[in-house]
mmCIF file of C-alpha atoms in Angstrom:
data_model
loop_
_atom_site.group_PDB
_atom_site.id
_atom_site.type_symbol
_atom_site.label_atom_id
_atom_site.label_comp_id
_atom_site.label_asym_id
_atom_site.label_seq_id
_atom_site.Cartn_x
_atom_site.Cartn_y
_atom_site.Cartn_z
ATOM 1 C CA MET A 8 5.981 7.458 -8.891
ATOM 2 C CA ASP A 9 6.145 9.600 -11.600
ATOM 3 C CA GLU A 10 5.500 7.242 -14.117
ATOM 4 C CA ALA A 11 1.677 6.759 -15.507
ATOM 5 C CA GLU A 12 3.037 3.288 -16.577
ATOM 6 C CA VAL A 13 4.131 2.441 -12.434
ATOM 7 C CA LEU A 14 1.478 4.139 -10.617
ATOM 8 C CA LEU A 15 -1.458 2.299 -12.438
ATOM 9 C CA THR A 16 0.719 -1.272 -11.213
ATOM 10 C CA VAL A 17 0.839 -0.240 -8.052
ATOM 11 C CA VAL A 18 -2.776 0.833 -7.901
ATOM 12 C CA GLN A 19 -3.355 -2.451 -9.023
ATOM 13 C CA GLN A 20 -1.307 -4.044 -7.025
ATOM 14 C CA LEU A 21 -2.683 -2.435 -3.637
ATOM 15 C CA ARG A 22 -6.287 -3.046 -5.074
ATOM 16 C CA LYS A 23 -5.034 -7.035 -5.234
ATOM 17 C CA ASP A 24 -3.249 -7.199 -1.674
ATOM 18 C CA LEU A 25 -6.645 -4.873 0.010
ATOM 19 C CA ASN A 26 -9.329 -6.750 -1.521
ATOM 20 C CA GLU A 27 -10.433 -3.548 -2.568
ATOM 21 C CA GLU A 28 -11.312 -2.874 -6.551
ATOM 22 C CA GLU A 29 -12.119 0.749 -5.935
ATOM 23 C CA ILE A 30 -9.157 1.946 -4.734
ATOM 24 C CA PRO A 31 -8.796 5.271 -7.510
ATOM 25 C CA VAL A 32 -6.120 6.181 -9.677
ATOM 26 C CA PRO A 33 -3.844 9.739 -8.949
ATOM 27 C CA ALA A 34 -3.010 12.179 -11.022
ATOM 28 C CA VAL A 35 1.311 11.607 -11.893
ATOM 29 C CA GLY A 36 2.965 13.432 -9.819
ATOM 30 C CA GLU A 37 4.424 14.421 -6.727
ATOM 31 C CA HIS A 38 1.626 14.142 -4.628
ATOM 32 C CA ALA A 39 -0.156 10.658 -6.000
ATOM 33 C CA PHE A 40 1.840 8.616 -2.824
ATOM 34 C CA GLU A 41 0.554 10.742 -0.397
ATOM 35 C CA GLN A 42 -3.134 10.454 -1.933
ATOM 36 C CA LEU A 43 -2.676 6.872 -2.174
ATOM 37 C CA ARG A 44 -1.588 6.953 1.555
ATOM 38 C CA SER A 45 -4.471 8.423 2.552
ATOM 39 C CA VAL A 46 -6.866 6.242 0.698
ATOM 40 C CA VAL A 47 -5.516 2.908 2.255
ATOM 41 C CA LEU A 48 -5.260 4.588 6.016
ATOM 42 C CA GLN A 49 -9.275 5.253 5.524
ATOM 43 C CA HIS A 50 -9.489 1.545 4.764
ATOM 44 C CA MET A 51 -7.300 0.191 7.725
ATOM 45 C CA GLU A 52 -8.996 3.037 9.992
ATOM 46 C CA ASP A 53 -13.049 0.794 9.085
ATOM 47 C CA TRP A 54 -11.215 -2.593 8.798
ATOM 48 C CA GLN A 55 -9.808 -1.469 12.252
ATOM 49 C CA ARG A 56 -13.066 -1.132 13.884
ATOM 50 C CA LYS A 57 -15.370 -3.100 11.758
ATOM 51 C CA ASP A 58 -12.748 -6.250 10.231
ATOM 52 C CA PRO A 59 -9.756 -6.387 12.468
ATOM 53 C CA ALA A 60 -9.370 -9.808 10.460
ATOM 54 C CA ALA A 61 -9.736 -7.989 7.300
ATOM 55 C CA PHE A 62 -6.473 -5.553 8.914
ATOM 56 C CA SER A 63 -4.548 -8.485 9.320
ATOM 57 C CA ARG A 64 -5.061 -10.198 5.839
ATOM 58 C CA ALA A 65 -4.111 -7.203 4.246
ATOM 59 C CA ILE A 66 -0.803 -6.623 6.335
ATOM 60 C CA ASN A 67 -0.399 -10.090 5.405
ATOM 61 C CA ARG A 68 -0.787 -10.037 1.740
ATOM 62 C CA VAL A 69 0.968 -6.569 1.343
ATOM 63 C CA ASP A 70 3.659 -8.745 2.971
ATOM 64 C CA LEU A 71 5.066 -6.332 5.969
ATOM 65 C CA SER A 72 6.959 -8.322 9.139
ATOM 66 C CA GLU A 73 5.936 -7.932 12.539
ATOM 67 C CA ARG A 74 8.599 -5.903 12.977
ATOM 68 C CA GLN A 75 8.204 -3.237 10.002
ATOM 69 C CA VAL A 76 4.412 -3.337 11.532
ATOM 70 C CA ASP A 77 5.541 -2.345 14.679
ATOM 71 C CA HIS A 78 8.305 -0.147 13.459
ATOM 72 C CA ALA A 79 5.361 1.963 11.872
ATOM 73 C CA MET A 80 2.881 2.363 14.310
ATOM 74 C CA LEU A 81 5.704 3.900 17.108
ATOM 75 C CA ARG A 82 7.364 6.254 14.196
ATOM 76 C CA GLY A 83 3.476 7.445 12.758
ATOM 77 C CA GLY A 84 0.864 5.594 13.701
ATOM 78 C CA LEU A 85 -1.883 3.694 11.099
ATOM 79 C CA ARG A 86 -0.575 6.420 8.695
ATOM 80 C CA GLU A 87 3.033 5.862 8.404
ATOM 81 C CA LEU A 88 2.014 1.981 8.041
ATOM 82 C CA ALA A 89 -0.276 3.135 4.860
ATOM 83 C CA GLY A 90 2.910 4.692 3.833
ATOM 84 C CA ASP A 91 4.736 1.957 3.910
ATOM 85 C CA MET A 92 2.456 -0.388 2.357
ATOM 86 C CA VAL A 93 2.166 1.998 -0.567
ATOM 87 C CA LEU A 94 5.998 1.714 -0.822
ATOM 88 C CA ARG A 95 5.914 -2.319 -0.301
ATOM 89 C CA CYS A 96 3.622 -2.323 -3.104
ATOM 90 C CA LEU A 97 5.504 0.011 -5.213
ATOM 91 C CA LEU A 98 8.993 -2.323 -4.209
ATOM 92 C CA LYS A 99 6.786 -5.575 -5.171
ATOM 93 C CA VAL A 100 5.860 -3.534 -8.220
ATOM 94 C CA LEU A 101 9.726 -2.604 -9.742
ATOM 95 C CA LEU A 102 10.813 -5.981 -8.409
ATOM 96 C CA ARG A 103 8.502 -7.235 -10.925
ATOM 97 C CA LYS A 104 10.028 -4.571 -13.662
ATOM 98 C CA ARG A 105 13.670 -5.217 -13.289
ATOM 99 C CA PHE A 106 13.376 -9.049 -13.385
ATOM 100 C CA ALA A 107 11.356 -8.991 -16.498
ATOM 101 C CA GLY A 108 14.009 -7.099 -18.077
ATOM 102 C CA LEU A 109 11.824 -3.582 -18.007
ATOM 103 C CA GLY A 110 13.620 -1.471 -16.001
#
């Protein structure tokens, strides 16, 4: 995520899919992914404690399959799942950009 436009669009996609408008846009660079993963992880931990339905909705809106969720949880728990959610949003952005003829 070393392009400002792509990073901003990923954050916008995360905000939409997670229904969390306050997700900050990290600085462009090698740490952007980890910063986004940390923010998503915080929300996921909160949802697990306070609102499990929001947790399920977020997984569905990001469009991860049950198999993907199970695999992530086996590999590294919520932290891994948060990373997969960020990557899925990145994939959505890149696919839209590709099919729009922009990349």
